[in-house]
Amino acid sequence: MLKSVTANQQQYVGLQELSALARTLQPFIGPQKKYRFIQNVRSGESALTCSCFCAIQNLEPTCALGQLVCETLQEHEKIYHTGSGCLMFLAGAWSSAALLGLCQGISVTQIISIMNEGIEICLDAVRKSALLFNGLDVRLSRRSTAAVHGLELSLSEEAFCVASNLPFNFQAPPAKVYQQAQNIRGQRQIKLSRYFCENKSEMVSEFETCSFAHIAEGLSHSCDNLMKLAVEVMQVQSRSNQDITTVTFDISKVTTCVLFGLPEDCSCAVPGCIVLLSDEQVSVFHHLKTKRLKVALIDGDLSHSYHHMGFKRPAGMQHVRDQPSVSESSTEDKWVKKVVKLFLDLGVNLILLTGVACKPMDQNCCRNQILVVEKLNSSVLRTFAQSTGSALVTYPSQLRDHCVGTGVQLALWRDLSCYDRKLVPVNISTEENTGLVTAILTSSVQCKSQLQQDRFWACAYRLHHALKDRALLPGAGRTEMFCIHLLQKQAQNCREKSTNSVPPSAAGTAVALHTSVMLELMADGLMDYITTVMINSGKMSKVEARTIVTRQLQTFDVHQGNATKFPQLVLGNENEAFVFPSRKQTECAPAVEVYDNLCVKQEAWRRALDLVFLVLQTDEEVVSGLDQKMEKDTMML
Amino acid sequence: MSRVVKKTPSVCTDMPLNNAEVCAKLHLMKELLRSCYGPTGRLKHIRNNIGGRVTTSSSSSVLLPALSSSQPLLNLIKSSILNHISRFSDCGLFAAIFCLSLLEHVRQHELRENLAIKVNKHCLSLCTSYLQREDCACRVKVNFCSSQNLMTLAGSIISSKPACLLTEAEKHHISTMVVRAFLQTIPCSTPGPVTLGHTVTVTIVGLRVLDSAVFPGLLVEMYDPFDQTDSSSGPLRTVLFSTSLAGDLAELGDGTIEVDPDVDTDLQVLNQLLELGKQLVEDEVRLCVCQKVIHPVLQQYLRSHGVVVLERLGMALMEPLSMLAGTQPVATLHARILSTAYGRVKNLSTKQFGFKTMLHLQPEGEAAVCTMVLCHRNETMLDELKVVCQKAEHGLRLTLKEPSALLGGGCTETHLSAYVKHKGQQEASESAAGLGCSPAEFLLGVKVFCRSLDMVARSLEHDGGTSVIDLNHAHHWTVSAGATKEDMVGGLGLCGCGLVENSPSTKWTFLNTEYAEFCPAPLLGDSCRKPTVLDSFTAKVNALQVAVETANLVLDVRYIIEDVN
């Protein structure tokens, strides 16, 4: 019988669990990650990981909270493929903040409304500190006075600029501010347009080469070699794309191919789709390599028993024969023969599949010099369909002349027989450039391959998001510090309000005090995040890290002593003065600007807080279908 | 060989309500549901003990089905509340909490069961007749000339579920959307009996709440958006299949069929499908929709003839779509399709929401079908938002039947309670005589009823605050935990429903204390203040009845006989 049980979560166990879980995942935060082994005691398998998401998935949580965390990370990872560490850490840090708030007697409803206010401050700050770049439209993105001074400098050196919203000036009426901004923009446009008229083409190329390398370097987060690979992939892809103003990075056309046994510096980007062939396929390949091939694209498996999704095989079907059959060949053999005959009739030499081919089919095709390539990405197949004028089909019986594409070529990418005789990487390409790029990842240590792939994709996605957002955030803790600064400032305002309020109403004072406490706690969460990143770099202790951050925040305050033109000063300051000693800076090399993705950071923060809110508001757990094994603290209904 | 297993005798429980274990379980259930009530209620994680998805909700329609008990009385209460929810969507928690507190208070005050039943019935009839009266002070007329009351009603239902985590702006956006969707489902120019249209809800995870929108017509997700044409206009002849076109044989049931191995049944069915496809092309069908899967070969054939193909529509969209296009769903592929089965769609266009591509079908004439696209950042919150929006839309529909709403925020409860108390006191002797009991007993019964109603109002507070009522209109107010006496005099602001303003002359009493009965005064008509929280009238009145009748039924149970075999 089904029974439900309610587990009473006294003392906000959920929040404690969440912060504890986040604490165990701390080593995965920041660019200098620490590797961890995850061992399955039952099966004896182990995995090497350095990503939060991977770790959580391997831990297979069974408790409600673990499940919730896992779902949240999955959703985030599905869209952004990066930033789950940040999400997890902040969820933990902010749940500790909420817990401390509860201990001080702040009610749940209040905590939620204050933290909502806090996140709005942060997200607004993030938006304001975004560095927009927009290809040719650089000048359109300049919206503030902040960038006026370093204008030419930033254009020639970086070709993107600091943009913040209109300076908010409490004394000035809104209309005036608007006018002021208009004027500035007008002046600047004239200046800029002259600049553009004179050497437009130069500008473009400069943006293409110089600034792009700069962005990529800033986004690499210590994954230099893999980021270099990602940039290479992008450059290979954009070479086909003639329109320079819309540089994009179409990640759906990128595949990876892992080669074991080669040193890591052999990684590179190759136009086309590179696959590894098996021994039997190699002879077919040698037969086909000089020809223009006809290709068939099949979305599914190539086997007799395969059916499209949603097809139900009737259960009660029996095959009855009134005479003993003469030929022994099974229906499968017949089917294979029929399909191969169809391929031969259509003149198909190459078959690309998303699924797998059955063994007899494989053999039969090899015999007839037809190459079958399995397990390809369906987006890759679509690209081939577009470029060869063919169409994806589900069953081989659907193939007609118009479904078959032409002009595909096979070429041995590189002769690797000196490393491993079995490695035969073959490039499938078409005459026109498709934008398909393969990232060749080489590794001499097999267990690192998954890790390398993960990190490559993270780099690629960071680049992809940067180009999609057309914006970057100052990284290396600069954005976080800006947010901490604003949160602390707001907290202080509330504190002052609570002491100075003219009619002393107890409720009003309490609210203001609570607000200041909660905002401070939220700022502490962000502070923890940057200090953890610094500690993970292995160059300093917690105390040192905290001291550095606090000192930076204090100098901040000194600079913006007159609070009227506050955002500009902060931003100006940030760009010049704030380069972290912790990250990416070797003793003699000049500091590299570090950047983060705008939308990834915004989303990760928002999702982290949503998770905290859900857990904070939950007081009980309802478990259905409980068996004899009773847990403690449970009550049966 | 058969074995004879001796049957265990049935277990009989005498007077289940006197059993401490049963009472503990009833109390647990009450506390569980009470903690979910209202806009600041707590959430519950709901999961299976073997893992699986975790749902987080505070909504009765999600929570109650997950609460399964070994105690038949609990299951009885649960199923009667669920039945109420299935008919009215709203006020499920209200009914459950009221019912359970009635039971608890009856026990606490050691009231005889049969007397309690009679008094409860009496009080219920007092409430319902008062609520139907013209001068009822806790009822508000819904005026369809302005959207204000509708917006308030929708907004109150939406804010009652904190798991949606909406900001004020988002709440406003969603309530506007719900009201707009509701208005779109009312046909304007149909003569004769009016049939309400459909609102279809589509959810998209990962977008901002403010990206949610309402569209006239239907939005259907396209699973394979790559091979489709972008948009087509002009009336399109449409066919809708309710049968599977996947090429499999029809369900055989338990029987078997014997087939010669040389016969390829799949091919036979496929030929049949292609035959059907040919007819569709001949009949100039431009849009072919199927509830289930369409065979890829048939899809390819149809597409090559310029037909837009839409598969895996799902059961829920069948009725709205046949309403929109005026089609008769075709249930077989073995007969020629009659020309009357075809319908028409005005035009098609594709819309992109995040990762989903949707096909937008617009009706030719006025078919009151609209689609509400709901977006939220996270699946848990989106699930709750969907439940709440459907609830709100149903609540709005109920106003068509009875154009009234009740004051929310606990004010209706406290007001009714004060009214019943006053009325009971006034007519104590007559009523007691009618019910065959002493006036003292009758008054005790009335007290139990009123306490239970007050309990529901008190359940709205979860952060340690206290509930008070004013001794003039008997509206409900909350005093936050840290507030002092001075705050109470000067700073209570508005009552729960937002209709009464605090004035220095107002007298207060705590809700959990005894207070002298008084007649709650109706509000003066000249107040320009509008209520900010409203509840659905029909749903609440029914919930009241369900709660009292269920409680009476449970009180009436003398024995529980369980077959334990």
PDB file of N, CA, C and O in Angstrom, chain A residues 44-71:
ATOM      1  N   GLY A  44      33.253  -0.120  -8.884  1.00  0.00           N
ATOM      2  CA  GLY A  44      34.694   0.040  -8.958  1.00  0.00           C
ATOM      3  C   GLY A  44      35.140   1.024 -10.019  1.00  0.00           C
ATOM      4  O   GLY A  44      36.327   1.250 -10.210  1.00  0.00           O
ATOM      5  N   GLU A  45      34.187   1.618 -10.727  1.00  0.00           N
ATOM      6  CA  GLU A  45      34.559   2.587 -11.754  1.00  0.00           C
ATOM      7  C   GLU A  45      34.929   3.908 -11.091  1.00  0.00           C
ATOM      8  O   GLU A  45      34.444   4.234 -10.015  1.00  0.00           O
ATOM      9  N   SER A  46      35.768   4.642 -11.774  1.00  0.00           N
ATOM     10  CA  SER A  46      36.040   5.966 -11.240  1.00  0.00           C
ATOM     11  C   SER A  46      36.131   6.948 -12.395  1.00  0.00           C
ATOM     12  O   SER A  46      36.407   6.575 -13.535  1.00  0.00           O
ATOM     13  N   ALA A  47      35.859   8.188 -12.063  1.00  0.00           N
ATOM     14  CA  ALA A  47      35.898   9.223 -13.096  1.00  0.00           C
ATOM     15  C   ALA A  47      36.698  10.396 -12.582  1.00  0.00           C
ATOM     16  O   ALA A  47      36.676  10.702 -11.392  1.00  0.00           O
ATOM     17  N   LEU A  48      37.407  11.023 -13.470  1.00  0.00           N
ATOM     18  CA  LEU A  48      38.167  12.207 -13.108  1.00  0.00           C
ATOM     19  C   LEU A  48      37.352  13.411 -13.547  1.00  0.00           C
ATOM     20  O   LEU A  48      36.904  13.477 -14.683  1.00  0.00           O
ATOM     21  N   THR A  49      37.138  14.327 -12.652  1.00  0.00           N
ATOM     22  CA  THR A  49      36.323  15.467 -13.051  1.00  0.00           C
ATOM     23  C   THR A  49      36.840  16.759 -12.438  1.00  0.00           C
ATOM     24  O   THR A  49      37.518  16.737 -11.419  1.00  0.00           O
ATOM     25  N   CYS A  50      36.516  17.840 -13.100  1.00  0.00           N
ATOM     26  CA  CYS A  50      36.808  19.124 -12.472  1.00  0.00           C
ATOM     27  C   CYS A  50      35.642  20.057 -12.693  1.00  0.00           C
ATOM     28  O   CYS A  50      35.778  21.255 -12.597  1.00  0.00           O
ATOM     29  N   SER A  51      34.475  19.511 -13.026  1.00  0.00           N
ATOM     30  CA  SER A  51      33.336  20.409 -13.178  1.00  0.00           C
ATOM     31  C   SER A  51      32.254  20.041 -12.188  1.00  0.00           C
ATOM     32  O   SER A  51      32.039  18.877 -11.869  1.00  0.00           O
ATOM     33  N   CYS A  52      31.615  21.089 -11.711  1.00  0.00           N
ATOM     34  CA  CYS A  52      30.585  20.958 -10.711  1.00  0.00           C
ATOM     35  C   CYS A  52      29.450  20.089 -11.198  1.00  0.00           C
ATOM     36  O   CYS A  52      28.965  19.200 -10.505  1.00  0.00           O
ATOM     37  N   PHE A  53      29.060  20.350 -12.443  1.00  0.00           N
ATOM     38  CA  PHE A  53      27.926  19.655 -13.013  1.00  0.00           C
ATOM     39  C   PHE A  53      28.206  18.164 -13.107  1.00  0.00           C
ATOM     40  O   PHE A  53      27.386  17.320 -12.726  1.00  0.00           O
ATOM     41  N   CYS A  54      29.403  17.850 -13.590  1.00  0.00           N
ATOM     42  CA  CYS A  54      29.811  16.459 -13.744  1.00  0.00           C
ATOM     43  C   CYS A  54      29.827  15.758 -12.389  1.00  0.00           C
ATOM     44  O   CYS A  54      29.371  14.626 -12.251  1.00  0.00           O
ATOM     45  N   ALA A  55      30.342  16.458 -11.391  1.00  0.00           N
ATOM     46  CA  ALA A  55      30.438  15.874 -10.060  1.00  0.00           C
ATOM     47  C   ALA A  55      29.059  15.554  -9.513  1.00  0.00           C
ATOM     48  O   ALA A  55      28.815  14.457  -9.024  1.00  0.00           O
ATOM     49  N   ILE A  56      28.136  16.513  -9.628  1.00  0.00           N
ATOM     50  CA  ILE A  56      26.779  16.311  -9.103  1.00  0.00           C
ATOM     51  C   ILE A  56      26.116  15.138  -9.810  1.00  0.00           C
ATOM     52  O   ILE A  56      25.474  14.293  -9.192  1.00  0.00           O
ATOM     53  N   GLN A  57      26.316  15.066 -11.105  1.00  0.00           N
ATOM     54  CA  GLN A  57      25.682  13.977 -11.852  1.00  0.00           C
ATOM     55  C   GLN A  57      26.229  12.634 -11.414  1.00  0.00           C
ATOM     56  O   GLN A  57      25.507  11.655 -11.317  1.00  0.00           O
ATOM     57  N   ASN A  58      27.528  12.600 -11.147  1.00  0.00           N
ATOM     58  CA  ASN A  58      28.123  11.346 -10.731  1.00  0.00           C
ATOM     59  C   ASN A  58      27.738  10.959  -9.320  1.00  0.00           C
ATOM     60  O   ASN A  58      27.762   9.788  -8.972  1.00  0.00           O
ATOM     61  N   LEU A  59      27.393  11.950  -8.530  1.00  0.00           N
ATOM     62  CA  LEU A  59      27.014  11.659  -7.146  1.00  0.00           C
ATOM     63  C   LEU A  59      25.620  11.045  -7.063  1.00  0.00           C
ATOM     64  O   LEU A  59      25.272  10.461  -6.055  1.00  0.00           O
ATOM     65  N   GLU A  60      24.841  11.171  -8.092  1.00  0.00           N
ATOM     66  CA  GLU A  60      23.481  10.612  -8.156  1.00  0.00           C
ATOM     67  C   GLU A  60      22.710  10.860  -6.868  1.00  0.00           C
ATOM     68  O   GLU A  60      22.458   9.942  -6.092  1.00  0.00           O
ATOM     69  N   PRO A  61      22.344  12.094  -6.630  1.00  0.00           N
ATOM     70  CA  PRO A  61      21.683  12.384  -5.368  1.00  0.00           C
ATOM     71  C   PRO A  61      20.304  11.742  -5.282  1.00  0.00           C
ATOM     72  O   PRO A  61      19.601  11.642  -6.285  1.00  0.00           O
ATOM     73  N   THR A  62      19.940  11.298  -4.103  1.00  0.00           N
ATOM     74  CA  THR A  62      18.624  10.683  -3.922  1.00  0.00           C
ATOM     75  C   THR A  62      17.711  11.549  -3.073  1.00  0.00           C
ATOM     76  O   THR A  62      16.505  11.391  -3.125  1.00  0.00           O
ATOM     77  N   CYS A  63      18.287  12.450  -2.295  1.00  0.00           N
ATOM     78  CA  CYS A  63      17.432  13.275  -1.457  1.00  0.00           C
ATOM     79  C   CYS A  63      16.771  14.358  -2.311  1.00  0.00           C
ATOM     80  O   CYS A  63      17.215  14.640  -3.424  1.00  0.00           O
ATOM     81  N   ALA A  64      15.703  14.924  -1.761  1.00  0.00           N
ATOM     82  CA  ALA A  64      14.935  15.900  -2.539  1.00  0.00           C
ATOM     83  C   ALA A  64      15.790  17.086  -2.918  1.00  0.00           C
ATOM     84  O   ALA A  64      15.741  17.569  -4.048  1.00  0.00           O
ATOM     85  N   LEU A  65      16.617  17.533  -1.978  1.00  0.00           N
ATOM     86  CA  LEU A  65      17.416  18.713  -2.261  1.00  0.00           C
ATOM     87  C   LEU A  65      18.428  18.441  -3.360  1.00  0.00           C
ATOM     88  O   LEU A  65      18.588  19.240  -4.292  1.00  0.00           O
ATOM     89  N   GLY A  66      19.087  17.279  -3.252  1.00  0.00           N
ATOM     90  CA  GLY A  66      20.061  16.915  -4.271  1.00  0.00           C
ATOM     91  C   GLY A  66      19.430  16.880  -5.649  1.00  0.00           C
ATOM     92  O   GLY A  66      20.005  17.364  -6.630  1.00  0.00           O
ATOM     93  N   GLN A  67      18.229  16.323  -5.698  1.00  0.00           N
ATOM     94  CA  GLN A  67      17.511  16.255  -6.968  1.00  0.00           C
ATOM     95  C   GLN A  67      17.244  17.650  -7.525  1.00  0.00           C
ATOM     96  O   GLN A  67      17.420  17.904  -8.704  1.00  0.00           O
ATOM     97  N   LEU A  68      16.816  18.513  -6.642  1.00  0.00           N
ATOM     98  CA  LEU A  68      16.478  19.871  -7.053  1.00  0.00           C
ATOM     99  C   LEU A  68      17.719  20.579  -7.586  1.00  0.00           C
ATOM    100  O   LEU A  68      17.678  21.235  -8.632  1.00  0.00           O
ATOM    101  N   VAL A  69      18.834  20.402  -6.883  1.00  0.00           N
ATOM    102  CA  VAL A  69      20.094  21.004  -7.312  1.00  0.00           C
ATOM    103  C   VAL A  69      20.480  20.451  -8.676  1.00  0.00           C
ATOM    104  O   VAL A  69      20.845  21.184  -9.596  1.00  0.00           O
ATOM    105  N   CYS A  70      20.370  19.144  -8.792  1.00  0.00           N
ATOM    106  CA  CYS A  70      20.754  18.483 -10.034  1.00  0.00           C
ATOM    107  C   CYS A  70      19.913  19.008 -11.206  1.00  0.00           C
ATOM    108  O   CYS A  70      20.443  19.327 -12.266  1.00  0.00           O
ATOM    109  N   GLU A  71      18.616  19.123 -10.978  1.00  0.00           N
ATOM    110  CA  GLU A  71      17.740  19.630 -12.036  1.00  0.00           C
ATOM    111  C   GLU A  71      18.109  21.054 -12.434  1.00  0.00           C
ATOM    112  O   GLU A  71      18.173  21.384 -13.617  1.00  0.00           O
TER     113      GLU A  71
END
